[in-house]
Short mmCIF file of C-alpha atoms and ligand atoms in Angstrom, two decimals:
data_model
loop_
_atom_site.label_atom_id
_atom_site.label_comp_id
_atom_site.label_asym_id
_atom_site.label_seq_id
_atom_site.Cartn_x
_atom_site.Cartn_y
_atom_site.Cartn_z
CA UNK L 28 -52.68 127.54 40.80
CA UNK L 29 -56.23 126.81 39.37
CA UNK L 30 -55.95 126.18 35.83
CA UNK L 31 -59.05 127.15 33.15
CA UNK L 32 -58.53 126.61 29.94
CA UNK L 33 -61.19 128.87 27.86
CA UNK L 34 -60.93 126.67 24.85
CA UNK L 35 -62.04 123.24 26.13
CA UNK L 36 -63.95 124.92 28.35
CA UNK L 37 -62.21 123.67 31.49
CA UNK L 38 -61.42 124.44 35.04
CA UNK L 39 -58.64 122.54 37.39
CA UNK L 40 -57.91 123.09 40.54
CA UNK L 41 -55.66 121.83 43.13
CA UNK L 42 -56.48 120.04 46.57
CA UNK L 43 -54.13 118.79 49.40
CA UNK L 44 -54.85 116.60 52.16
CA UNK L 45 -52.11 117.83 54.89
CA UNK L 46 -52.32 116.65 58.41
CA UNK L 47 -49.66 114.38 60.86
CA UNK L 48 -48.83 111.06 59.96
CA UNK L 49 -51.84 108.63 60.33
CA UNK L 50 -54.52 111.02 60.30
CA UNK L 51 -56.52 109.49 57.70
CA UNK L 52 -55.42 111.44 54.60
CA UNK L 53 -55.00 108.29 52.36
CA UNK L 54 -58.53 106.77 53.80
CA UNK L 55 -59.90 109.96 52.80
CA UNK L 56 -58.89 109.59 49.15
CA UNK L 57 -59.98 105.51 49.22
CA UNK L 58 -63.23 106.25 50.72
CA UNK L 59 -63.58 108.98 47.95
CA UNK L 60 -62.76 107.01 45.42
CA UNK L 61 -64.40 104.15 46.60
CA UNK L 62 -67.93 105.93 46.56
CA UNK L 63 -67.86 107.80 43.54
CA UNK L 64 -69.07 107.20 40.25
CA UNK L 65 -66.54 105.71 37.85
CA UNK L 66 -67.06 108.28 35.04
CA UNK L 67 -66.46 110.77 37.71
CA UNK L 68 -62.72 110.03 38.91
CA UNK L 69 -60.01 108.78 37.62
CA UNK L 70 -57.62 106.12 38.34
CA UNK L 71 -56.27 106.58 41.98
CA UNK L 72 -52.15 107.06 42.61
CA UNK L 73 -50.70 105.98 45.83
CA UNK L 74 -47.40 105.83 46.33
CA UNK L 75 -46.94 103.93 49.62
CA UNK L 76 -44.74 102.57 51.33
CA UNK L 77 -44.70 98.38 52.60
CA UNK L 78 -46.79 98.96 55.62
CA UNK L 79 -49.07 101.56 53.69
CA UNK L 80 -47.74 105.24 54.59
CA UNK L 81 -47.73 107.30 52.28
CA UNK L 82 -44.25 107.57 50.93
CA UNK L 83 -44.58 110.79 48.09
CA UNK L 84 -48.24 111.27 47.86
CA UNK L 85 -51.70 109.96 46.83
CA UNK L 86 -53.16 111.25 43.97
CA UNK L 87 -57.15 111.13 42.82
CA UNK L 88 -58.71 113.41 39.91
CA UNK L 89 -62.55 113.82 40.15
CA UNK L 90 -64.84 115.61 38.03
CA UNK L 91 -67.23 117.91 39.96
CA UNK L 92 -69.65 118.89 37.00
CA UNK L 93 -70.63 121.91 35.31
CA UNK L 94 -70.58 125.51 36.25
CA UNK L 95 -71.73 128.01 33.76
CA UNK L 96 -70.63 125.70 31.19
CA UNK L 97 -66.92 125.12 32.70
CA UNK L 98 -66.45 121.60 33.61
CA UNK L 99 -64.89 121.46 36.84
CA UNK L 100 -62.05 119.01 37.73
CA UNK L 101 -59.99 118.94 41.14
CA UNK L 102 -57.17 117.15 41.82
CA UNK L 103 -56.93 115.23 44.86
CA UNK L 104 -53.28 115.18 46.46
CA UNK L 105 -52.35 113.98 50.42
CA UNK L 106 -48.87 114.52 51.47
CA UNK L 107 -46.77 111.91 53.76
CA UNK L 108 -47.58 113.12 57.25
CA UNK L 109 -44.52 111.53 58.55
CA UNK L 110 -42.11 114.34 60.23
CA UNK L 111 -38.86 113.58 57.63
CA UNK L 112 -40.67 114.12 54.63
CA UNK L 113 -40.55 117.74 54.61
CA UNK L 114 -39.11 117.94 50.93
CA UNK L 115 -42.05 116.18 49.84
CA UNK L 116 -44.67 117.88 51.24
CA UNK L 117 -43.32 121.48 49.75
CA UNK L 118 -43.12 120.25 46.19
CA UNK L 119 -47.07 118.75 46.56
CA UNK L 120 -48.13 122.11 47.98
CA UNK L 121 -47.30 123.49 44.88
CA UNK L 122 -49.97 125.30 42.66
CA UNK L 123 -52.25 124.49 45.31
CA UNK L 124 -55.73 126.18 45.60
CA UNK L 125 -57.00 124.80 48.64
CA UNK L 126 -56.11 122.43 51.61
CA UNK L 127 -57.60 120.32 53.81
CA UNK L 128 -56.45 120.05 57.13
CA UNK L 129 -56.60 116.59 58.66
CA UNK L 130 -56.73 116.71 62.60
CA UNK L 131 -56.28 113.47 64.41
CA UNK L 132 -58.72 113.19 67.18
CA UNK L 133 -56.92 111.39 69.84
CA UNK L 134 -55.90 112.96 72.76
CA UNK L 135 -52.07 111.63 72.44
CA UNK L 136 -51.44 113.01 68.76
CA UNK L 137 -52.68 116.79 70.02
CA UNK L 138 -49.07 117.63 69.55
CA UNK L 139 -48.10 116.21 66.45
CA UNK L 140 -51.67 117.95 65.45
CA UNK L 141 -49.72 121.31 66.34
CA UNK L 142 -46.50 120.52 64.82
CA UNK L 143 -48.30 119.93 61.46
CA UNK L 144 -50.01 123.09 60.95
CA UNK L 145 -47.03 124.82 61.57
CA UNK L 146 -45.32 122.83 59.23
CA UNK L 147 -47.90 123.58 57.02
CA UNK L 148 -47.74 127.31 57.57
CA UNK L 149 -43.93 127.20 56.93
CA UNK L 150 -44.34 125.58 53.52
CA UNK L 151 -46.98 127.83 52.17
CA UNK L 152 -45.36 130.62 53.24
CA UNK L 153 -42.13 129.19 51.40
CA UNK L 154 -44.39 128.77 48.21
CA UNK L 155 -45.20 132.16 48.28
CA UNK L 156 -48.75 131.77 50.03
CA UNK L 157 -50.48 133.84 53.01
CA UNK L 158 -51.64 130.33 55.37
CA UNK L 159 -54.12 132.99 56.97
CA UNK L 160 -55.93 133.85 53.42
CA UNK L 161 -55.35 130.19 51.80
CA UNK L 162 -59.02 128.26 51.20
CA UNK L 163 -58.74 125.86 53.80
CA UNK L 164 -61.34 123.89 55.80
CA UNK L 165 -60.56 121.24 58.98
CA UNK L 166 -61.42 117.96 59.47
CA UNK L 167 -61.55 116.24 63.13
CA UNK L 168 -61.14 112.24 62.21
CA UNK L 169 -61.23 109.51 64.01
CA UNK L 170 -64.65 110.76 65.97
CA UNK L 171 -64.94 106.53 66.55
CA UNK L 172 -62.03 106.25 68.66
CA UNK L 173 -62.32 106.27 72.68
CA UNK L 174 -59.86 108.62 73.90
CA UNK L 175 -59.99 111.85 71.70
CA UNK L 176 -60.33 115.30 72.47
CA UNK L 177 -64.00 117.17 72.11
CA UNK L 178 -64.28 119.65 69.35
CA UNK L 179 -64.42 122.33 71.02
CA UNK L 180 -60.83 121.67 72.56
CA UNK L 181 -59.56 120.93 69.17
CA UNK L 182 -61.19 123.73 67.59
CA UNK L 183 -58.92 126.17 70.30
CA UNK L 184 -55.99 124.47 69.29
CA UNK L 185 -56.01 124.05 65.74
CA UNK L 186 -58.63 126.21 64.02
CA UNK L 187 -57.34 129.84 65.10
CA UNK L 188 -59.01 130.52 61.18
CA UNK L 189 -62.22 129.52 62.44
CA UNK L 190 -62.44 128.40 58.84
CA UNK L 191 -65.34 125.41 58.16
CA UNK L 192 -64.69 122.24 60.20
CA UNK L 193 -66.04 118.99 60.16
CA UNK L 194 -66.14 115.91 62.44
CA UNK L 195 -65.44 112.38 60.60
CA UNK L 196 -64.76 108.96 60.43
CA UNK L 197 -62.87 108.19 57.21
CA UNK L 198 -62.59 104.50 57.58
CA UNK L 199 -66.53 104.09 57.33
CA UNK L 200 -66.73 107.56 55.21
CA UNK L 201 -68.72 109.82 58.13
CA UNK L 202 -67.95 113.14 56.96
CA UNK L 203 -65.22 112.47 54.08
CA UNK L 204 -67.55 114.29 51.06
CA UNK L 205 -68.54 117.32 53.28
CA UNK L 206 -64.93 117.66 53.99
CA UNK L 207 -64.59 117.66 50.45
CA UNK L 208 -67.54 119.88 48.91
CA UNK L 209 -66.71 122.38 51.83
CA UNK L 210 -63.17 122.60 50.23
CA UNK L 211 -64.11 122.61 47.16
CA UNK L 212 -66.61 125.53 48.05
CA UNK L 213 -64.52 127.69 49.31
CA UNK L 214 -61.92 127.16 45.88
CA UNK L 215 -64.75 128.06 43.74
CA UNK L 216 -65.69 131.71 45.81
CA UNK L 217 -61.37 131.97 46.06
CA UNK L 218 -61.73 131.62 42.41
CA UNK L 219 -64.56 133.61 41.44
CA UNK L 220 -62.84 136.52 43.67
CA UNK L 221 -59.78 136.43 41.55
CA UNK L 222 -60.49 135.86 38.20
CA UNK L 223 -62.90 139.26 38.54
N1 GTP E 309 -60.60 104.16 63.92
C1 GTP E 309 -60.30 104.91 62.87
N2 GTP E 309 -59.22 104.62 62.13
C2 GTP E 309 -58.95 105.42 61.07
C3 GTP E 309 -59.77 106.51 60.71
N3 GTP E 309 -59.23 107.08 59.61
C4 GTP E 309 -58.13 106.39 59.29
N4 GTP E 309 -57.94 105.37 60.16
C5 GTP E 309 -56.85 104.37 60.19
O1 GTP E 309 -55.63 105.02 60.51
C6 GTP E 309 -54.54 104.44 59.82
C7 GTP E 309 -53.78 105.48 59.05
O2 GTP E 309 -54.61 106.00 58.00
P1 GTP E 309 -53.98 106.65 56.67
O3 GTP E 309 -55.12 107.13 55.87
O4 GTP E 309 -53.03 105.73 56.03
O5 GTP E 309 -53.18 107.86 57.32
P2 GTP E 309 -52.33 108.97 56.56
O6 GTP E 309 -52.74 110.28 57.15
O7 GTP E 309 -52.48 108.84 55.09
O8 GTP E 309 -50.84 108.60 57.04
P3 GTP E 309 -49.44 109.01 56.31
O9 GTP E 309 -49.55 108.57 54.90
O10 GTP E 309 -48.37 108.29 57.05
O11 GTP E 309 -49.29 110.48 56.45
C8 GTP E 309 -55.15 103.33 58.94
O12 GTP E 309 -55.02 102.11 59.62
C9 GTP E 309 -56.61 103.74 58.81
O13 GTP E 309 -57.46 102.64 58.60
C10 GTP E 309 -60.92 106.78 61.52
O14 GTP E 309 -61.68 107.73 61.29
N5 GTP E 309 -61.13 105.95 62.57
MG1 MG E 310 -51.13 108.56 53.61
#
């Protein structure tokens, strides 16, 4: 639940990074983090496991400047993709304003691709969400890979919305900050809608 505090003049909102395991969620959040200007994120929170997946959830604040004299903060979240950490990914979901969907290109992760949005429509729902009125946008990664499904095909599978999608490569950071200002769009008008 976006936050604004009308004393210190401040606005927070909440962002998750959902999508099956090995997706690119956490290399979203490095490459982020990695680019941006020091005064304009915080300190980064991953809490991995040995071999790097995520084991609870990455965390990144950034500061997204000014609007109408509100500064704007969002808070970055990914959930662990992997199937058994169901518990986790309900409690990150909460309060959240929008989500990212992370799609993994390649043709042999189409189904876990599947099983992860419904997963993710299950858990909103749970949180008391509608997953067909939820600010969302879609992200294809891994675009550099060989073997991966066009957009279009993806597109029928996954983005039955026909909410915003992009195409990226998160290691080298092709697409990562449209993903991101397209989300972040989309909280703002969510926002704007509400709070009238
Ligand atoms: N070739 C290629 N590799 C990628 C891309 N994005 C991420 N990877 C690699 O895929 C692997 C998994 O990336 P992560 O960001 O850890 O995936 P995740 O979605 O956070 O995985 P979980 O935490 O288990 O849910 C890493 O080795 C990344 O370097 C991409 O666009 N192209
Ligand atoms: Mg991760």
């Amino acid at each position: 639940m976006s936050f604004i505090n009308y004393s210190s003049k401040e606005i927070n909102c909440k962002i998750v990074y959902y999508g099956p395991g090995l997706c690119g969620k956490t290399t979203n959040l490095q490459y982020i983090h990695k680019r941006m200007n020091p005064h304009a994120r915080g300190k980064m929170i991953s809490l991995a496991t040995e071999t790097e997946r995520t084991l609870f959830f990455d965390f990144l604040p950034v500061a997204m400047g000014e609007i109408r004299g509100f500064k704007t903060r969002f808070h970055l979240y990914t959930v662990p993709g992997q199937v058994f950490y169901d518990a986790s990914r309900r409690l990150i979901l909460r309060g959240v304003d929008g989500v990212v969907f992370c799609a993994d290109s390649q043709l042999t992760r189409m189904d876990a691709n599947v099983e992860s949005l419904e997963n993710l429509k299950i858990n909103l729902r749970e949180q008391g969400y509608d997953p067909d009125r939820i600010p969302m946008v879609i992200q294809y990664n891994k675009r550099d890979i060989e073997h991966v499904s066009s957009v279009a095909e993806l597109h029928a599978l996954i983005n039955y919305r026909n909410v915003p999608e992009y195409e990226a490569v998160a290691t080298t950071g092709v697409g990562v900050f449209e993903t991101l200002k397209g989300v972040i769009k989309l909280v703002l008008i969510d926002l704007t809608r509400r709070s009238r």
